[in-house]
Amino acid sequence: MSRFEIWDRPLDPGAVIDAVSHPGAGAVDLFIGTVRDRNAGLAISRLDYEAYAPMAVAELKRIAAELEGGLPNVRLAAIHRVGSLQVGEAAVVCAASAPHRQEAFAACRQMIDALKARVPIWKREWGPEGPHWVG
Amino acid sequence: MSRFEIWDRPLDPGAVIDAVSHPGAGAVDLFIGTVRDRNAGLAISRLDYEAYAPMAVAELKRIAAELEGGLPNVRLAAIHRVGSLQVGEAAVVCAASAPHRQEAFAACRQMIDALKARVPIWKREWGPEGPHWVG
Amino acid sequence: MSAGTVQLFLFAGARECAGVGMIVLELSGDTTVANLSEALLHRFPALSSARNSLRFAVNGFYATPETPVRAGDEVAVIPPVAGG
Amino acid sequence: MSAGTVQLFLFAGARECAGVGMIVLELSGDTTVANLSEALLHRFPALSSARNSLRFAVNGFYATPETPVRAGDEVAVIPPVAGG
C-alpha cells in the first residue's frame, strides 16, 4: 500500500519502507531530508514547515502516478512533516521499490526532485538574523 | 560513527541511518536489497548467504574510504546479512549521508555497486530445481 | 456568467505579506485566475514585489492565468515551494 | 626462501566443489599465488572448470598471480561474488 501523507509529528522511515515493500521488490531506495545545522554558510537553529496539505497530498499522488507510468513495477511512498523542526530532524522521507536497484534509485531521486519543485510546502528558516521564508 | 558489519540476524535499517546521520548532513540515502520471490523468471523460495567475514568488513571499509576521498563530507555505512533468508527479508542495507542530496544518492549508489562487485559474499538460490550458487 | 464567491487561500510568505490566510472574493461575470490575481494585488499592494514568483492553484491543481474560476472554487496563492 | 605452511580457505561453490573449507599447504622456496593456485587445482581437479573465474586474496586483500605468499599468511579462494 503506497502512502502519501503530511504529518505534524516525527517521521518514521520504517513506515515508508513498509509502504513500498512487497515480495517482487528486490530493491528499496529511501531518501531522508533532514534539517541541517547551516545553510548558505549561516547557522540554523530550527525550521518551520507549512503545507497546503490537501493539494500537497494530491500533488504527491500525481507525481507518483507519473513516475510509475514511466517505470513499471516501481512503487512509491512519501511522507512530509510540518511544524517546527530542530536540527537533525527529518522533514521528508520518500521511498521507491522496484525489482532491481537501478529503477529504485531513479524513481526515488525523481520523486524527491519533483517534490521539491512542485509540492506546495514551504519552510521558514531561523538563522542568526531571525526567521525568513526560503525560496 | 560509520559502521561496516556482517550480521547473522535480521537487519535494522534504523541502525544504518543512525550510523551516518549528523547535524551537517541534510540528506541521507538508504538502500535495502531484499530477497525477491523470483529471479531470471524462476520462483525463489529462499537464499543462503555466506561471507568471508573479516575480508568482507575490510573491503567495505576500503570501498567507503575510496568513496569518501572522492566525495568530501559524505559518510557511509553498510551491514550485510548471512545465513538463510526468506523472501522479503533484507540481505543488505547501506546508507550515505551528505550535506545535499546529489552526493548522498551518488555515494549510496556507488557503495552498493562496489559491494556487489568486490565484497566476498556469496548466495545460494533455492529455486524449482534445487539450490545453486549465484555468480 | 459566474456569480457568487470563491475562497482564496494564502500561504507562507504570501500569507505573512498580506496579513491574512484566506479571503473571500466576489465573482462578477466570467472570471479567470488572471482576474483574481489582479484583484488580490489591488487589495494587497505589498504582494506586488513577489507577483512574478507567485503561482495559483484551483481546486488543488496548478492553474494558468487563463484557468476559469467558478463560484465555490478553492483558489490558492502558491509562493515558491521549498519542501524537503 | 619461505618454508612453513599457509592456510587456504575456500568459499561457496569452490568449497562445495572441493569438499573442504580449509586446507594447509606446505611452502617450498619462494611462493606466489600462482604457485598455490596450481597446487590447489592439482589437489582438486574438480575446480579446474571454474579456474578462470576464481580470484585469490592474501591476508584479506585481493591478490594477483604474482603476489608472494609467506609462511603464516591467510590465503582465500574467492569465486564470483554475489552480495546484495
Coordinates of C-alpha atoms in Angstrom, one line a residue:
Chain A
M1 CA 0.0 0.0 0.0
S2 CA 1.7 3.2 -1.2
R3 CA 1.1 6.2 1.1
F4 CA 1.4 9.9 0.6
E5 CA 0.9 11.9 3.7
I6 CA 1.6 15.1 5.7
W7 CA 2.4 14.5 9.4
D8 CA 2.7 17.0 12.2
R9 CA 4.8 14.6 14.3
P10 CA 8.2 12.9 13.9
L11 CA 8.5 10.8 10.8
D12 CA 9.0 7.0 10.8
P13 CA 11.3 5.8 8.0
G14 CA 10.1 2.2 8.7
A15 CA 6.5 3.1 7.8
V16 CA 7.7 4.4 4.4
I17 CA 9.8 1.3 3.8
D18 CA 6.9 -0.9 4.7
A19 CA 4.6 1.0 2.3
V20 CA 6.7 0.1 -0.8
S21 CA 7.9 -3.4 0.2
H22 CA 6.5 -6.5 -1.4
P23 CA 7.7 -9.9 -2.5
G24 CA 8.5 -8.8 -6.1
A25 CA 10.7 -5.9 -5.0
G26 CA 14.4 -6.8 -4.7
A27 CA 15.4 -3.2 -4.1
V28 CA 14.2 -0.3 -1.9
D29 CA 15.8 3.1 -2.0
L30 CA 14.8 5.5 0.8
F31 CA 15.6 9.2 1.0
I32 CA 15.5 11.3 4.2
G33 CA 15.8 15.0 4.1
T34 CA 16.9 16.4 7.5
V35 CA 17.3 19.9 9.0
R36 CA 20.9 20.9 8.6
D37 CA 22.8 23.0 11.2
R38 CA 23.7 25.5 8.5
N39 CA 22.5 26.8 5.1
A40 CA 24.4 29.1 2.7
G41 CA 27.0 29.4 5.4
L42 CA 24.7 30.6 8.1
A43 CA 23.9 28.7 11.3
I44 CA 20.4 27.4 11.5
S45 CA 18.6 26.8 14.8
R46 CA 15.3 25.5 13.5
L47 CA 13.0 25.3 10.5
D48 CA 9.2 25.7 10.4
Y49 CA 7.4 23.8 7.7
E50 CA 3.9 24.7 6.4
A51 CA 1.9 22.8 3.8
Y52 CA -1.2 23.3 1.7
A53 CA -2.0 19.8 2.9
P54 CA -4.8 18.6 0.7
M55 CA -3.1 19.8 -2.5
A56 CA 0.3 18.6 -1.3
V57 CA -1.0 15.0 -0.9
A58 CA -2.8 15.2 -4.2
E59 CA 0.4 16.5 -5.9
L60 CA 2.5 13.7 -4.3
K61 CA 0.0 11.2 -5.7
R62 CA 0.1 12.8 -9.2
I63 CA 3.9 12.7 -9.2
A64 CA 3.9 9.0 -8.2
A65 CA 1.4 8.2 -10.9
E66 CA 3.5 9.9 -13.5
L67 CA 6.7 8.1 -12.4
E68 CA 5.0 4.7 -12.0
G69 CA 3.7 5.2 -15.5
G70 CA 7.2 5.6 -16.9
L71 CA 8.8 3.0 -14.6
P72 CA 6.6 -0.1 -14.5
N73 CA 6.9 -2.2 -11.3
V74 CA 8.0 0.7 -9.2
R75 CA 6.1 1.6 -6.0
L76 CA 6.5 5.0 -4.3
A77 CA 5.6 6.5 -1.0
A78 CA 6.4 9.8 0.7
I79 CA 5.6 11.5 4.0
H80 CA 6.4 15.1 4.7
R81 CA 6.4 16.7 8.1
V82 CA 5.0 20.1 9.0
G83 CA 5.5 22.3 12.1
S84 CA 8.6 23.4 13.9
L85 CA 11.7 21.1 13.4
Q86 CA 15.0 21.0 15.2
V87 CA 18.4 20.4 13.6
G88 CA 18.7 16.7 12.8
E89 CA 15.0 16.0 12.5
A90 CA 13.6 14.5 9.3
A91 CA 11.5 16.8 7.2
V92 CA 10.7 14.3 4.5
V93 CA 11.0 10.6 3.9
C94 CA 10.4 9.1 0.5
A95 CA 11.0 5.6 -0.9
A96 CA 10.8 3.7 -4.1
S97 CA 10.8 -0.1 -4.6
A98 CA 11.5 -2.0 -7.8
P99 CA 12.6 -5.4 -8.9
H100 CA 16.1 -4.1 -9.4
R101 CA 18.1 -1.3 -7.9
Q102 CA 18.6 0.9 -11.0
E103 CA 14.8 1.7 -11.1
A104 CA 14.6 2.1 -7.3
F105 CA 17.3 4.7 -7.3
A106 CA 16.0 6.5 -10.3
A107 CA 12.4 6.6 -9.0
C108 CA 13.4 7.8 -5.5
R109 CA 15.6 10.5 -7.0
Q110 CA 12.9 11.7 -9.4
M111 CA 10.3 11.6 -6.6
I112 CA 12.3 13.9 -4.3
D113 CA 13.3 16.2 -7.2
A114 CA 9.6 16.6 -8.2
L115 CA 8.5 17.1 -4.6
K116 CA 10.9 19.9 -4.1
A117 CA 9.8 21.5 -7.4
R118 CA 6.0 21.1 -7.2
V119 CA 4.6 20.1 -3.9
P120 CA 3.1 23.1 -2.0
I121 CA 5.2 23.0 1.1
W122 CA 7.2 25.9 2.5
K123 CA 9.8 26.4 5.1
R124 CA 10.9 29.3 7.3
E125 CA 14.5 29.2 8.4
W126 CA 15.6 30.6 11.8
G127 CA 19.1 31.9 11.3
P128 CA 21.3 34.5 13.1
E129 CA 19.2 37.4 11.6
G130 CA 15.8 35.9 12.6
P131 CA 13.3 34.0 10.5
H132 CA 12.8 34.2 6.8
W133 CA 10.9 32.1 4.2
V134 CA 13.1 30.1 1.9
G135 CA 12.5 30.1 -1.8
Chain B
M1 CA 30.1 6.6 13.7
S2 CA 30.2 4.8 10.4
R3 CA 29.8 1.1 10.7
F4 CA 30.5 -1.8 8.4
E5 CA 29.4 -5.2 9.6
I6 CA 28.2 -8.7 8.8
W7 CA 25.1 -9.9 10.8
D8 CA 23.6 -13.3 11.2
R9 CA 20.3 -11.8 12.3
P10 CA 17.6 -9.6 10.7
L11 CA 19.0 -6.2 9.7
D12 CA 17.9 -2.9 11.2
P13 CA 17.7 0.0 8.7
G14 CA 17.4 2.4 11.6
A15 CA 20.8 1.4 12.9
V16 CA 22.3 2.2 9.5
I17 CA 20.5 5.5 9.2
D18 CA 21.8 6.5 12.7
A19 CA 25.3 5.5 11.7
V20 CA 25.5 8.2 9.0
S21 CA 23.3 10.9 10.5
H22 CA 24.9 14.1 11.9
P23 CA 23.9 17.7 12.2
G24 CA 25.8 18.7 9.0
A25 CA 24.0 16.1 6.9
G26 CA 20.9 17.4 5.2
A27 CA 20.4 14.2 3.1
V28 CA 20.5 10.5 3.8
D29 CA 20.0 7.9 1.1
L30 CA 19.4 4.3 2.2
F31 CA 19.4 1.3 0.0
I32 CA 17.9 -2.1 1.0
G33 CA 18.4 -5.2 -1.0
T34 CA 15.8 -7.8 -0.3
V35 CA 15.2 -11.4 -1.3
R36 CA 12.8 -11.4 -4.3
D37 CA 10.3 -14.1 -5.0
R38 CA 11.8 -14.7 -8.4
N39 CA 15.0 -14.4 -10.3
A40 CA 15.6 -14.9 -14.1
G41 CA 11.9 -15.9 -14.3
L42 CA 12.2 -18.7 -11.7
A43 CA 10.4 -18.9 -8.4
I44 CA 12.7 -18.5 -5.4
S45 CA 11.9 -19.9 -2.0
R46 CA 14.9 -18.8 0.0
L47 CA 18.5 -17.6 -0.3
D48 CA 21.5 -18.7 1.8
Y49 CA 24.2 -16.0 2.1
E50 CA 27.8 -16.8 3.1
A51 CA 30.6 -14.3 3.7
Y52 CA 34.4 -14.3 4.2
A53 CA 33.5 -12.0 7.1
P54 CA 36.9 -10.5 8.1
M55 CA 37.8 -9.6 4.5
A56 CA 34.2 -8.5 3.7
V57 CA 34.3 -6.0 6.5
A58 CA 37.8 -4.8 5.5
E59 CA 36.7 -4.5 1.8
L60 CA 33.5 -2.5 2.8
K61 CA 35.8 -0.1 4.8
R62 CA 38.2 0.2 1.8
I63 CA 35.3 1.0 -0.5
A64 CA 34.0 3.6 1.9
A65 CA 37.4 5.2 2.3
E66 CA 37.8 5.4 -1.5
L67 CA 34.3 7.0 -2.0
E68 CA 34.7 9.4 1.0
G69 CA 38.0 10.5 -0.6
G70 CA 36.2 11.5 -3.8
L71 CA 33.1 12.9 -2.2
P72 CA 34.1 15.0 0.8
N73 CA 31.5 15.4 3.6
V74 CA 30.0 12.0 2.7
R75 CA 29.5 9.4 5.4
L76 CA 28.8 5.7 4.6
A77 CA 27.7 2.6 6.4
A78 CA 26.7 -0.9 5.4
I79 CA 25.5 -4.1 7.0
H80 CA 25.2 -7.3 5.2
R81 CA 23.4 -10.4 6.5
V82 CA 24.5 -14.0 6.2
G83 CA 22.6 -17.3 6.8
S84 CA 19.3 -18.4 5.4
L85 CA 16.9 -15.7 4.3
Q86 CA 13.2 -15.9 3.3
V87 CA 11.5 -13.9 0.5
G88 CA 11.1 -10.3 1.6
E89 CA 13.9 -10.3 4.1
A90 CA 16.7 -7.7 3.7
A91 CA 20.1 -9.1 2.7
V92 CA 21.9 -5.7 2.7
V93 CA 21.3 -2.2 4.0
C94 CA 23.7 0.6 3.1
A95 CA 23.4 4.3 3.6
A96 CA 25.2 7.5 2.7
S97 CA 24.7 11.0 4.2
A98 CA 25.9 14.3 2.7
P99 CA 25.2 18.0 3.1
H100 CA 23.0 17.8 -0.1
R101 CA 21.1 15.0 -1.8
Q102 CA 23.1 14.7 -5.0
E103 CA 26.1 13.4 -3.1
A104 CA 24.1 11.2 -0.9
F105 CA 22.4 9.5 -3.8
A106 CA 25.7 9.1 -5.7
A107 CA 27.6 7.7 -2.8
C108 CA 24.9 5.2 -1.8
R109 CA 24.7 4.0 -5.4
Q110 CA 28.4 3.7 -5.8
M111 CA 28.6 1.9 -2.4
I112 CA 26.1 -0.8 -3.4
D113 CA 27.6 -1.2 -6.9
A114 CA 31.1 -1.7 -5.4
L115 CA 29.8 -4.1 -2.7
K116 CA 28.2 -6.3 -5.4
A117 CA 31.4 -6.3 -7.4
R118 CA 34.1 -6.7 -4.8
V119 CA 32.9 -7.8 -1.3
P120 CA 33.4 -11.5 -0.7
I121 CA 29.9 -12.6 -0.1
W122 CA 28.0 -15.4 -1.9
K123 CA 24.5 -16.5 -2.2
R124 CA 22.9 -19.9 -3.0
E125 CA 19.5 -19.6 -4.5
W126 CA 16.8 -22.2 -3.8
G127 CA 14.7 -22.5 -7.0
P128 CA 12.4 -25.1 -8.5
E129 CA 15.4 -27.3 -9.5
G130 CA 17.1 -27.2 -6.1
P131 CA 19.9 -24.9 -4.8
H132 CA 22.7 -23.4 -6.9
W133 CA 25.4 -20.8 -6.2
V134 CA 24.8 -17.5 -8.0
G135 CA 27.6 -15.8 -9.9
Chain C
M1 CA -21.7 34.3 -16.1
S2 CA -20.4 33.0 -12.8
A3 CA -21.8 35.0 -9.9
G4 CA -21.0 34.1 -6.3
T5 CA -17.8 33.9 -4.3
V6 CA -14.5 31.9 -4.2
Q7 CA -12.3 31.3 -1.2
L8 CA -8.6 32.3 -1.8
F9 CA -6.0 30.9 0.5
L10 CA -2.6 32.4 1.0
F11 CA 0.5 30.5 2.3
A12 CA 3.9 31.1 3.8
G13 CA 5.5 34.4 2.8
A14 CA 2.4 35.5 0.8
R15 CA 0.2 34.9 3.9
E16 CA 2.6 36.9 6.1
C17 CA 2.8 39.7 3.5
A18 CA -1.0 40.0 3.1
G19 CA -1.6 39.5 6.8
V20 CA -4.4 37.1 6.2
G21 CA -4.5 33.4 5.3
M22 CA -7.9 33.5 3.5
I23 CA -10.0 36.0 1.7
V24 CA -13.4 35.7 0.0
L25 CA -13.6 37.3 -3.4
E26 CA -16.8 38.2 -5.3
L27 CA -17.0 37.0 -8.8
S28 CA -18.6 39.2 -11.5
G29 CA -19.0 37.7 -14.9
D30 CA -16.6 35.3 -16.4
T31 CA -13.5 35.2 -14.2
T32 CA -10.1 33.7 -14.7
V33 CA -7.1 33.3 -12.4
A34 CA -5.6 36.4 -14.0
N35 CA -8.6 38.4 -12.9
L36 CA -8.3 37.1 -9.3
S37 CA -4.6 37.8 -9.3
E38 CA -5.3 41.5 -10.2
A39 CA -7.9 41.7 -7.5
L40 CA -5.5 40.2 -5.0
L41 CA -2.7 42.6 -5.8
H42 CA -5.1 45.6 -5.7
R43 CA -6.2 44.6 -2.3
F44 CA -2.6 43.8 -1.0
P45 CA -0.1 46.0 -2.8
A46 CA 2.6 44.5 -0.6
L47 CA 2.4 41.4 -2.7
S48 CA 3.3 43.2 -5.9
S49 CA 7.1 42.8 -5.5
A50 CA 6.6 39.0 -5.4
R51 CA 4.0 38.8 -8.2
N52 CA 6.3 37.2 -10.7
S53 CA 7.1 34.3 -8.4
L54 CA 3.5 33.5 -7.4
R55 CA 1.7 30.5 -8.8
F56 CA -2.0 29.8 -8.4
A57 CA -3.9 26.6 -7.9
V58 CA -7.6 26.0 -8.5
N59 CA -9.2 23.1 -6.6
G60 CA -5.8 21.6 -5.8
F61 CA -4.4 21.8 -9.4
Y62 CA -1.8 24.3 -10.6
A63 CA -3.6 26.8 -12.8
T64 CA -2.6 29.1 -15.6
P65 CA -3.7 32.8 -15.9
E66 CA -6.4 31.6 -18.3
T67 CA -7.9 29.0 -16.0
P68 CA -11.5 29.8 -15.4
V69 CA -12.7 30.3 -11.8
R70 CA -16.3 29.5 -10.8
A71 CA -18.4 30.1 -7.7
G72 CA -17.4 27.7 -4.9
D73 CA -13.9 27.0 -6.3
E74 CA -11.0 26.9 -3.8
V75 CA -8.1 29.0 -5.1
A76 CA -4.7 29.1 -3.6
V77 CA -1.7 31.5 -3.9
I78 CA 1.4 29.4 -4.1
P79 CA 4.7 31.3 -3.4
P80 CA 7.9 29.4 -4.4
V81 CA 7.8 26.0 -2.8
A82 CA 10.6 24.7 -0.6
G83 CA 9.7 21.2 0.6
G84 CA 12.2 18.6 1.5
Chain D
M1 CA 63.1 -18.8 0.9
S2 CA 59.7 -19.2 2.7
A3 CA 59.5 -22.5 4.5
G4 CA 56.4 -23.4 6.5
T5 CA 52.7 -23.5 5.8
V6 CA 49.8 -21.4 4.8
Q7 CA 46.1 -21.8 5.4
L8 CA 44.0 -21.7 2.3
F9 CA 40.2 -21.1 2.8
L10 CA 37.6 -22.0 0.2
F11 CA 34.1 -20.4 0.0
A12 CA 30.7 -21.0 -1.6
G13 CA 30.8 -23.1 -4.8
A14 CA 34.6 -23.6 -4.6
R15 CA 34.2 -25.0 -1.1
E16 CA 31.4 -27.4 -2.2
C17 CA 33.4 -28.4 -5.3
A18 CA 36.5 -29.2 -3.2
G19 CA 34.5 -30.7 -0.4
V20 CA 36.5 -28.8 2.2
G21 CA 36.6 -25.3 3.6
M22 CA 40.2 -25.1 4.5
I23 CA 43.5 -26.8 3.6
V24 CA 47.0 -26.4 4.8
L25 CA 49.7 -26.1 2.1
E26 CA 53.4 -26.6 2.5
L27 CA 55.6 -23.8 1.1
S28 CA 58.8 -24.7 -0.6
G29 CA 61.1 -21.9 -1.7
D30 CA 59.7 -18.6 -3.0
T31 CA 56.0 -19.0 -3.5
T32 CA 53.4 -16.9 -5.3
V33 CA 49.6 -17.0 -5.6
A34 CA 50.1 -18.7 -9.0
N35 CA 52.0 -21.5 -7.3
L36 CA 49.3 -22.0 -4.8
S37 CA 46.7 -22.0 -7.5
E38 CA 48.5 -24.7 -9.3
A39 CA 48.8 -26.8 -6.2
L40 CA 45.1 -26.3 -5.4
L41 CA 44.0 -27.4 -8.8
H42 CA 46.3 -30.4 -8.7
R43 CA 44.7 -31.5 -5.5
F44 CA 41.1 -30.7 -6.5
P45 CA 40.8 -31.3 -10.3
A46 CA 37.0 -30.6 -10.0
L47 CA 37.9 -26.9 -9.5
S48 CA 39.6 -26.7 -13.0
S49 CA 36.4 -25.8 -14.9
A50 CA 36.0 -22.7 -12.6
R51 CA 39.6 -21.7 -12.6
N52 CA 39.2 -18.6 -14.8
S53 CA 36.6 -17.2 -12.5
L54 CA 38.5 -17.7 -9.3
R55 CA 40.2 -14.8 -7.6
F56 CA 42.6 -15.1 -4.6
A57 CA 43.1 -13.0 -1.5
V58 CA 46.1 -12.8 0.7
N59 CA 45.6 -11.6 4.3
G60 CA 42.3 -10.0 3.3
F61 CA 43.4 -8.2 0.2
Y62 CA 42.7 -9.2 -3.4
A63 CA 46.0 -10.6 -4.9
T64 CA 47.4 -11.1 -8.3
P65 CA 49.1 -14.3 -9.6
E66 CA 52.5 -12.6 -8.7
T67 CA 51.6 -11.8 -5.1
P68 CA 54.1 -13.5 -2.8
V69 CA 52.9 -15.8 -0.1
R70 CA 54.8 -16.3 3.1
A71 CA 54.5 -18.7 6.0
G72 CA 51.6 -17.9 8.2
D73 CA 49.7 -16.0 5.5
E74 CA 45.9 -16.5 5.2
V75 CA 45.0 -17.2 1.6
A76 CA 41.4 -17.4 0.3
V77 CA 39.9 -18.7 -2.9
I78 CA 37.2 -16.2 -4.0
P79 CA 34.7 -17.5 -6.5
P80 CA 32.5 -14.8 -8.2
V81 CA 30.9 -12.7 -5.5
A82 CA 27.2 -12.1 -5.3
G83 CA 26.4 -9.9 -2.3
G84 CA 23.5 -7.6 -2.1

